[in-house]
Short mmCIF file of C-alpha atoms and ligand atoms in Angstrom, two decimals:
data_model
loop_
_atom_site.label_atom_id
_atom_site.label_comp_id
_atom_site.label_asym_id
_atom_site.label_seq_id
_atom_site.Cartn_x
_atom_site.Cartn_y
_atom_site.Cartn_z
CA UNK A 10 1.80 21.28 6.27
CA UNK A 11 3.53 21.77 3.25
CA UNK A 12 2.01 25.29 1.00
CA UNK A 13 -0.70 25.32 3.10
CA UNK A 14 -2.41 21.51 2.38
CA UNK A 15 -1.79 18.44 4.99
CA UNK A 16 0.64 15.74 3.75
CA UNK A 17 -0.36 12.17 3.15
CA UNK A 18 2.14 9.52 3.04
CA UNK A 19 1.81 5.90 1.68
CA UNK A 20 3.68 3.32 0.46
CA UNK A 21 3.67 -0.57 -1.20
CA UNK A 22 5.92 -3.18 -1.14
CA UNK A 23 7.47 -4.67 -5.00
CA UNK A 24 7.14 -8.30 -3.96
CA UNK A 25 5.46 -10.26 -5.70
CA UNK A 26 2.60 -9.32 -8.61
CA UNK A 27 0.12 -6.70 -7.44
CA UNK A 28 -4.08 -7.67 -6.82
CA UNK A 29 -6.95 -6.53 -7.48
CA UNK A 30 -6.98 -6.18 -3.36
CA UNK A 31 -3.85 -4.24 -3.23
CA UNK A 32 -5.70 -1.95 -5.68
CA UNK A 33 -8.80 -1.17 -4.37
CA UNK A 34 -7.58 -1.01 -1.02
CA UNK A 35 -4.77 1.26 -1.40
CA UNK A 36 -4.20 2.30 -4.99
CA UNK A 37 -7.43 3.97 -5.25
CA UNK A 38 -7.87 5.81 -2.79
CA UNK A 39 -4.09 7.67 -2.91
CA UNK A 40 -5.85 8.50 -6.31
CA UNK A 41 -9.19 9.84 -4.41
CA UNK A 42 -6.64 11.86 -2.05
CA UNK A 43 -4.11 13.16 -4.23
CA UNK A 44 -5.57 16.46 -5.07
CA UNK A 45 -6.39 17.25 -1.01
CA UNK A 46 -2.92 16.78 0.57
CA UNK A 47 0.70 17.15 -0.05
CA UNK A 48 1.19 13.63 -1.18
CA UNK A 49 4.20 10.97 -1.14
CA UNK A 50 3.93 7.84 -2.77
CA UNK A 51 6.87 5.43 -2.03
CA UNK A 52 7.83 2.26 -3.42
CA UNK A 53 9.17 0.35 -0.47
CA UNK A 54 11.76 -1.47 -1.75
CA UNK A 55 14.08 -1.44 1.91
CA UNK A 56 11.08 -3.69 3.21
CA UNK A 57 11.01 -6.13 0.58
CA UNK A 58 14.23 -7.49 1.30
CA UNK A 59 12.56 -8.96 4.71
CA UNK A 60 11.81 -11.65 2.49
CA UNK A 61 14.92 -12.88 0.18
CA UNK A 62 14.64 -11.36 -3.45
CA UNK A 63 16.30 -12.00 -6.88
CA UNK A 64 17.97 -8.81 -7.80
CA UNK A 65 17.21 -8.59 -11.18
CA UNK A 66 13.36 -9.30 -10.18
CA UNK A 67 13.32 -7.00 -7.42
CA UNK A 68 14.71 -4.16 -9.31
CA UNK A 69 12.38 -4.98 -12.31
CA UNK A 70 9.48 -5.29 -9.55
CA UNK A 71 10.21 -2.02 -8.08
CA UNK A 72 10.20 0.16 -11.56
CA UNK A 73 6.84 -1.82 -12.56
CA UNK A 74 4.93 -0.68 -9.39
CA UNK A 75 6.95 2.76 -9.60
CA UNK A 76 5.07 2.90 -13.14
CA UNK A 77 1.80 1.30 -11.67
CA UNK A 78 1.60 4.20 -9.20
CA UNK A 79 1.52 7.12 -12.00
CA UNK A 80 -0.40 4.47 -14.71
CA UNK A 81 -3.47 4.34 -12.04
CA UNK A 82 -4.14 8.30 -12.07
CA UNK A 83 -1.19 9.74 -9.62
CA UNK A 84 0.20 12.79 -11.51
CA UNK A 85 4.11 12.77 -10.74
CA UNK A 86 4.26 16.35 -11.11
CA UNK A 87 3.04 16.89 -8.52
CA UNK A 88 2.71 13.87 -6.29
CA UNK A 89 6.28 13.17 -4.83
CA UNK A 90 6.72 9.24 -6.15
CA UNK A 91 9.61 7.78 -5.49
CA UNK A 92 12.20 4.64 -4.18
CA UNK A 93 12.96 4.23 -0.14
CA UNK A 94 16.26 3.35 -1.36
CA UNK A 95 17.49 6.40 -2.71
CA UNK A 96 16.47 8.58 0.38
CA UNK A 97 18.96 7.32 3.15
CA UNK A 98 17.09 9.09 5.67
CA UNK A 99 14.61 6.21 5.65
CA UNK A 100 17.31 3.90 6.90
CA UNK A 101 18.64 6.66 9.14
CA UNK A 102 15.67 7.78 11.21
CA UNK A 103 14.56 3.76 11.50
CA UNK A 104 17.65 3.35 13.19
CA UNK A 105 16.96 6.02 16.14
CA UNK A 106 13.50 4.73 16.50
CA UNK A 107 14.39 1.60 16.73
CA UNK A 108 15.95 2.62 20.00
CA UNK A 109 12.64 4.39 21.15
CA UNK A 110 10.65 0.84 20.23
CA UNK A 111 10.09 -2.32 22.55
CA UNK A 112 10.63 -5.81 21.57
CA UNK A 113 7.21 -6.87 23.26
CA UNK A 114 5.18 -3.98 20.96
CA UNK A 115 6.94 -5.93 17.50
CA UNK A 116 6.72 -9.24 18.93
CA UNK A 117 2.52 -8.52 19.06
CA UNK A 118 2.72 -7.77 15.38
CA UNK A 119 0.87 -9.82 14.00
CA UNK A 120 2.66 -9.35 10.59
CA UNK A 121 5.62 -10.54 11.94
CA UNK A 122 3.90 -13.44 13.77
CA UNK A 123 2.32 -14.43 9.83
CA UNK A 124 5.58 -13.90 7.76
CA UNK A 125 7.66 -15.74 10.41
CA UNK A 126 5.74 -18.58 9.98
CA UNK A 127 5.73 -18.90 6.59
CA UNK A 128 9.65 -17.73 6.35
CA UNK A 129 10.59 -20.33 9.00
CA UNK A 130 13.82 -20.49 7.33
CA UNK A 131 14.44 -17.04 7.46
CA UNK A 132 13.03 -15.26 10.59
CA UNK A 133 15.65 -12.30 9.94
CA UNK A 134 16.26 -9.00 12.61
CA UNK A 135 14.54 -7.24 9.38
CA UNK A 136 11.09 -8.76 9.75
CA UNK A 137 10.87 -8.59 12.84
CA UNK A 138 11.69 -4.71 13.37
CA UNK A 139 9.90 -4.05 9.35
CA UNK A 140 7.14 -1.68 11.44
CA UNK A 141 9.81 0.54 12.34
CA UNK A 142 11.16 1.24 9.12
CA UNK A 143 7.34 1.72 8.33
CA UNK A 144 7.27 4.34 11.31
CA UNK A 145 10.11 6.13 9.79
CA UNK A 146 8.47 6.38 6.33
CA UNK A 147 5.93 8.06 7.73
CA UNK A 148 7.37 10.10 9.97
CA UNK A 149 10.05 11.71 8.27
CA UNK A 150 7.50 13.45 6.24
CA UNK A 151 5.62 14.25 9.09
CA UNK A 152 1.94 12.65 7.20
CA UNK A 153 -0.87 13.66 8.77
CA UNK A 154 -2.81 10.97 7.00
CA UNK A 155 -1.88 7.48 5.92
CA UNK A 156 -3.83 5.23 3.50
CA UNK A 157 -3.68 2.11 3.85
CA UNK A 158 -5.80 -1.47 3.60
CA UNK A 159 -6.83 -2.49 6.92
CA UNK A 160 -4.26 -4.94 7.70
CA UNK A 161 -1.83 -2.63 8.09
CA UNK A 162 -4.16 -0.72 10.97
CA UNK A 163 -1.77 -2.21 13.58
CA UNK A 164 1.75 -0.94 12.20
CA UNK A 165 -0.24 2.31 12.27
CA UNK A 166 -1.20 2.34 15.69
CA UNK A 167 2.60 1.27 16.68
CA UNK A 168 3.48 4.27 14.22
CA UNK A 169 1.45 6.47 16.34
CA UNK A 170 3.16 5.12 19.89
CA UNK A 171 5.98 5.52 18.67
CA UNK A 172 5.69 9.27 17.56
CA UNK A 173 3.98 9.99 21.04
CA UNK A 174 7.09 8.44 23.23
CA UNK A 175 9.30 10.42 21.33
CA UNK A 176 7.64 13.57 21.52
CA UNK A 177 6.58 12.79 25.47
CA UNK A 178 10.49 12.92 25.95
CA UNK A 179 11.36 15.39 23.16
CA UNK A 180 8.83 17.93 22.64
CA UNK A 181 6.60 18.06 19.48
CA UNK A 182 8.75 16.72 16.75
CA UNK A 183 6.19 14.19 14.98
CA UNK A 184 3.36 14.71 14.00
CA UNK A 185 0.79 12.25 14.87
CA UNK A 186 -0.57 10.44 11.86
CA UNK A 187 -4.16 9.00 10.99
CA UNK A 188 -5.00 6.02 9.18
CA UNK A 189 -7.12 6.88 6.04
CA UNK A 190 -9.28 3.30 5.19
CA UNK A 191 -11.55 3.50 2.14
CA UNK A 192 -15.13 2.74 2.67
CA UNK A 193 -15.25 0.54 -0.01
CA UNK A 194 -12.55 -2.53 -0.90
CA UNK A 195 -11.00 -2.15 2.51
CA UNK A 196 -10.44 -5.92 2.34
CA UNK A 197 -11.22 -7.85 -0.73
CA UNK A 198 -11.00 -11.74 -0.16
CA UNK A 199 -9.82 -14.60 -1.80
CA UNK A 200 -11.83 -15.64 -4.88
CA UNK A 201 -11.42 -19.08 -3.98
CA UNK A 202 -11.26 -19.07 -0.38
CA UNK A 203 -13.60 -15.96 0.79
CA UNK A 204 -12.29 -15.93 4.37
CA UNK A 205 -9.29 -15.30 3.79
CA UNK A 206 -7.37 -12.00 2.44
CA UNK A 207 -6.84 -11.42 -1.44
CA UNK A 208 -2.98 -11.92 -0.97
CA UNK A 209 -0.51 -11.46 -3.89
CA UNK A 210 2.01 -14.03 -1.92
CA UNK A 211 -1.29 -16.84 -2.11
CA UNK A 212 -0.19 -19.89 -3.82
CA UNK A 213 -3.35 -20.39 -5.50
CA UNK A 214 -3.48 -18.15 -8.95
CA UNK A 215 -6.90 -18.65 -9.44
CA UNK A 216 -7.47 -16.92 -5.56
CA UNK A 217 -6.19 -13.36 -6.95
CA UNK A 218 -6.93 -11.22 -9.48
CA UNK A 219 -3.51 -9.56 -10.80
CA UNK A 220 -3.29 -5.79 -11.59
CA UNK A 221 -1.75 -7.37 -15.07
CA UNK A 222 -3.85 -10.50 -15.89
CA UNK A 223 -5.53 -9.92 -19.24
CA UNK A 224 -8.83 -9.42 -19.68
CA UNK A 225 -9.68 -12.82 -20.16
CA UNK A 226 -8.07 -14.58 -17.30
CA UNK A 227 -10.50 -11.97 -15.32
CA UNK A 228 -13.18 -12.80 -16.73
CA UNK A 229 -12.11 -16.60 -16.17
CA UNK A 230 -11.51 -15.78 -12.73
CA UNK A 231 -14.57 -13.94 -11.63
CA UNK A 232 -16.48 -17.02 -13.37
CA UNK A 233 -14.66 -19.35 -11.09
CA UNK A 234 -14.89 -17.54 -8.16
CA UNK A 235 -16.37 -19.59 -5.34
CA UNK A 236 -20.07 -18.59 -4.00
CA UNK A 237 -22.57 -20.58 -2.15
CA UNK A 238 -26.27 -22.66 -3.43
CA UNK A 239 -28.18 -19.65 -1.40
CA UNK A 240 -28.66 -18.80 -4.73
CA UNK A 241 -29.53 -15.07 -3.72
CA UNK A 242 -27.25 -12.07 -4.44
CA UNK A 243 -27.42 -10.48 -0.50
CA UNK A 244 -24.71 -8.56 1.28
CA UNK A 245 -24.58 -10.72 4.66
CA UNK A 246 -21.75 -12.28 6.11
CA UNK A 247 -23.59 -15.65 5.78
CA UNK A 248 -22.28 -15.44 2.30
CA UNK A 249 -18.38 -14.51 2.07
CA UNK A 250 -17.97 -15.06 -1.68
CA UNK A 251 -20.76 -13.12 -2.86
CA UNK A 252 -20.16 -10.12 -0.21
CA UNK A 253 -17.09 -10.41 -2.04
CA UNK A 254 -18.03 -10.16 -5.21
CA UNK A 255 -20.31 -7.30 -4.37
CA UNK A 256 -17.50 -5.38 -2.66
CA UNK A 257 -15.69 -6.14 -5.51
CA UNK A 258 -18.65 -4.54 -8.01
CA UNK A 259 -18.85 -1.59 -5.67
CA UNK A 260 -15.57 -0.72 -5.87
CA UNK A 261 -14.92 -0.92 -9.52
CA UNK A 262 -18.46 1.47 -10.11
CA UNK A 263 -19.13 3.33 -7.66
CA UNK A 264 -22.67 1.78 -6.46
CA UNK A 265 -23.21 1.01 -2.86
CA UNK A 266 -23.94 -2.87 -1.89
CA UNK A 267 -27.46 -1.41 -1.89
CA UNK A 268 -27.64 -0.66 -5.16
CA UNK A 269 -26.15 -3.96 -6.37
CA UNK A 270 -28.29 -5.60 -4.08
CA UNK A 271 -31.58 -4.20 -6.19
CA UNK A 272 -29.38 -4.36 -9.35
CA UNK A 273 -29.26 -8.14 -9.47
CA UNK A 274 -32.87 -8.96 -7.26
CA UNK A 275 -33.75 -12.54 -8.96
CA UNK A 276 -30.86 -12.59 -11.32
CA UNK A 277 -28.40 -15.43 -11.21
CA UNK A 278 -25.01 -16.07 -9.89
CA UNK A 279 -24.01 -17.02 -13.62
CA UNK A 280 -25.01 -12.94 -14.90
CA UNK A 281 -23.65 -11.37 -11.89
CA UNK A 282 -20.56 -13.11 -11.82
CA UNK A 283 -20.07 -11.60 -15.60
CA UNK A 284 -20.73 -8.21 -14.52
CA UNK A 285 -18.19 -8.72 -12.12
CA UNK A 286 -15.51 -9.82 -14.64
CA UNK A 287 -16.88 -6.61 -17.16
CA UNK A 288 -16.20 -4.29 -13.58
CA UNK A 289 -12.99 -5.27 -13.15
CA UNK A 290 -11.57 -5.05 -16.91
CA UNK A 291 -13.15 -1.49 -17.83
CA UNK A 292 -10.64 -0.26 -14.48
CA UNK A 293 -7.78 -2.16 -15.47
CA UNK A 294 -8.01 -1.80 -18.60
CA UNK A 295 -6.60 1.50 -18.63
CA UNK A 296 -4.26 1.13 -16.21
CA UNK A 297 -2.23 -1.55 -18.05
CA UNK A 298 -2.61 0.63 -21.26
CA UNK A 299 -1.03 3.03 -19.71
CA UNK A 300 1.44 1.48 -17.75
CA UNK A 301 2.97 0.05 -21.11
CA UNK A 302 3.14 3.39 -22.36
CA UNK A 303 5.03 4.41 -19.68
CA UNK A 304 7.40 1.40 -20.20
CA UNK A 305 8.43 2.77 -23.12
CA UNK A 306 9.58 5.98 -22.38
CA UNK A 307 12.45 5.42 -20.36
CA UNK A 308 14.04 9.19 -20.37
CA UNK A 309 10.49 10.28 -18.88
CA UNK A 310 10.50 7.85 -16.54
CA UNK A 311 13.85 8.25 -15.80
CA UNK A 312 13.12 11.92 -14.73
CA UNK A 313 10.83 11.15 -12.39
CA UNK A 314 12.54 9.11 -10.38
CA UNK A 315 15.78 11.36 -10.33
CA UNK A 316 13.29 14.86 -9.56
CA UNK A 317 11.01 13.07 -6.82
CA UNK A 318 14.05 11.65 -5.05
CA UNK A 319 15.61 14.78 -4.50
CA UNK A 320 12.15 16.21 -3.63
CA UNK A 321 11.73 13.56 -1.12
CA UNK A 322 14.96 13.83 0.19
CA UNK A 323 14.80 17.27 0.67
CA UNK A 324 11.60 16.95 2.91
CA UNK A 325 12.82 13.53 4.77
CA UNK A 326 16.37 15.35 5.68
CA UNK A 327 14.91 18.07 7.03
CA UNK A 328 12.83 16.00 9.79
CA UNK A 329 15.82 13.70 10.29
CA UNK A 330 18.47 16.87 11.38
CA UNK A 331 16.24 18.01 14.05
CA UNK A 332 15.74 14.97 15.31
CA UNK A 333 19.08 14.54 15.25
CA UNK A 334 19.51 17.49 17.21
CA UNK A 335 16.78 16.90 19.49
CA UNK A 336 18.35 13.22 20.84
CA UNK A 337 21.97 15.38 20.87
CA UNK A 338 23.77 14.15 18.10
CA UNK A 339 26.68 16.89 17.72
CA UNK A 340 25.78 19.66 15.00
CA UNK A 341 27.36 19.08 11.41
CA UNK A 342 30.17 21.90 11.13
CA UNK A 343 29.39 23.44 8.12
P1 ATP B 20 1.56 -10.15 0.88
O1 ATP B 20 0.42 -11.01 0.46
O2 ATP B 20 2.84 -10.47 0.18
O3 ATP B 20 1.70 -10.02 2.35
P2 ATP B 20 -0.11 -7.93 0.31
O4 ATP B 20 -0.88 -8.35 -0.89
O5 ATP B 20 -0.78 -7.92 1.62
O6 ATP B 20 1.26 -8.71 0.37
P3 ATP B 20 1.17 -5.35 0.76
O7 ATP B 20 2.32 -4.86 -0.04
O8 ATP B 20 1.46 -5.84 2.13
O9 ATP B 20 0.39 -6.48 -0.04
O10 ATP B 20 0.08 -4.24 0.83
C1 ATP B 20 0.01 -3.08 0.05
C2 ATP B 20 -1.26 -2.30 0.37
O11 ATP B 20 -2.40 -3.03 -0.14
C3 ATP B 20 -1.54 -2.11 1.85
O12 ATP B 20 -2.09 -0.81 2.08
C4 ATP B 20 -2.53 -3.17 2.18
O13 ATP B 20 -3.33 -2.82 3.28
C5 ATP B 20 -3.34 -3.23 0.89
N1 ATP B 20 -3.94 -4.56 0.68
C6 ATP B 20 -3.28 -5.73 0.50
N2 ATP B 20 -4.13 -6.75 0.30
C7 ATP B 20 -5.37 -6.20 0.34
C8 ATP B 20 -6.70 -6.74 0.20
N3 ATP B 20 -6.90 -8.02 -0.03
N4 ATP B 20 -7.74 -5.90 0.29
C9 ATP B 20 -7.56 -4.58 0.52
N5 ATP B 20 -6.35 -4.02 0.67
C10 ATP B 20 -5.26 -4.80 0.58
N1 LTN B 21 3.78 -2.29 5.34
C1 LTN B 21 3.04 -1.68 4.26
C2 LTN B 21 3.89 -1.00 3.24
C3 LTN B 21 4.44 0.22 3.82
C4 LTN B 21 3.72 1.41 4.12
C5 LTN B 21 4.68 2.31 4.65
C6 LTN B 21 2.38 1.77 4.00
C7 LTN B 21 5.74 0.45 4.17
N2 LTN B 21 5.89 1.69 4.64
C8 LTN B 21 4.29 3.57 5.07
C9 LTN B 21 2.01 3.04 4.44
C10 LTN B 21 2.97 3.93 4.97
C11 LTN B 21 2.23 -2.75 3.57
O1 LTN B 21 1.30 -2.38 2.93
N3 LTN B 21 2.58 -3.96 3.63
#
């Protein structure tokens, strides 16, 4: 509790160019939340490096979804946004819990069991112990509720063993965190392949819709998008790429699948598929306006980042010394 509201934590990796997915499953909903809870957005730039980065592109990466966060609707005022790396006791608290973690809980992970795969080359001690650091993140601000899309519903539960060994041994120190999934664009799904996660890593540009793809490639996109010869706009899992596309819909105006159901009753995949398209550019849209205002004022931005770290570091540190004191770590002579 911080002033009397419950404290949500959430965070996104800068790899790679944000979706539509990544939006409507996460984005969103810190925006629906922000008002109810003591909020900290992160930009988790220590996980990134799991996977190898260029510098330059990682730093750019990192400012872009830093500017994404507060473009989409998150006031930064008074929602604590800010970089993993410039709060040590991230780094510092994922250590300890590393020792309270098994190999045989991360080795289930089925995160780590995806990225090794396609990282053959580069199965590093990182990847493999990345839901810790994830732990730590939310932790350290003890959140009582995390959003997040629901593919990251495992690291969540491991989040939540972890907290409860701790505080079986040390007494309540963590506070047990819930997952927060939206009931809309939980999981959106490849445009091109419908069973299978909107991913910004997919090889395929056509399969994603970008957060920064103009309005015309959307509109391209959502034309292309692959549906069935049902020829009938239905909600059923009988037809992925349309359930899709409705999700999709849903998401971007509010209406329930219902309601799109009756919306489009007779009406062709060709018409729907363009109301789709016209969703999807009236939200982004804005946020890409904004965001390249916000690219140009680099002394506001600048602020930000320098006020929220020391906000978040303030919170984080205080979590991190009695923990510190809890496991017995001798007391800092002052
Ligand atoms: P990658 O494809 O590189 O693994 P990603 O697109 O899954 O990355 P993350 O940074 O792992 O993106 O996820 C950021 C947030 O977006 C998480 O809360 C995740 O659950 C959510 N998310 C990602 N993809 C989708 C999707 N297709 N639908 C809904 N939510 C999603
Ligand atoms: N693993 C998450 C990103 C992430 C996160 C967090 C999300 C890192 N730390 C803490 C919520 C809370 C992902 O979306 N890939």
């Amino acid at each position: 509790m911080i002033d009397g509201k419950k404290t949500l934590f959430s965070g996104m990796q800068a790899t790679g160019n944000l979706t539509l997915g990544n939006y409507l499953g996460a984005l969103k909903n810190w925006v629906t939340l922000n008002e109810e809870y003591e909020c900290f957005f992160c930009v988790v730039d220590e996980h990134s490096i799991t996977v190898r980065q260029n510098p330059a592109e990682l730093r750019k990466r990192s400012r872009d979804l830093l500017m994404l966060y507060i473009a989409a609707g998150l006031d930064p005022e008074k929602n604590c946004i800010y970089y993993q790396s410039h709060v040590s006791a991230h780094a510092e608290l994922a250590w300890i819990l590393n020792c309270y973690t098994y190999m045989g809980e991360l080795s289930r992970m089925t995160q780590f069991k995806d990225k090794s795969a396609k990282h053959a080359d580069n199965i590093n001690a990182g990847l493999f112990t990345y839901p810790v650091l994830m732990a730590a993140d939310i932790l350290l601000f003890q959140a009582d509720v995390v959003p997040v899309g629901i593919d990251q519903m495992q690291h969540l539960e491991l989040t939540r063993d972890i907290a409860n060994r701790f505080n079986g041994v040390y007494g309540d120190v963590f506070t047990i965190p819930e997952a927060y999934i939206g009931k809309v664009g939980a999981k959106i799904m490849s445009l091109q392949e419908p069973t299978k996660k909107m991913s910004k890593s997919d090889e395929n540009a056509n399969a994603s819709i970008y957060l920064m793809d103009d309005m015309d490639t959307i509109m391209r996109k959502c034309k292309r998008a692959v549906t069935d010869s049902l020829a009938q706009i239905r909600y059923s899992e009988e037809q992925p790429g349309v359930k899709n596309l409705i999700d999709i819909y849903s998401a971007c105006t509010g209406k329930t699948p219902a309601e799109v159901e009756r919306e489009f009753d007779g009406k062709g995949y060709g018409d729907f598929k363009l109301a789709v398209g016209e969703s999807v550019c009236s939200v982004l849209k804005p946020l890409q306006e904004e965001h390249a205002r916000l690219a140009k004022d680099k002394a506001y931005v600048d602020q930000i980042i320098k006020n929220n770290a020391e906000k978040a570091g303030y919170y984080a540190n205080k979590t991190l010394r009695k923990v510190q004191k809890k496991i017995g770590f001798p007391e800092r002579v002052r």
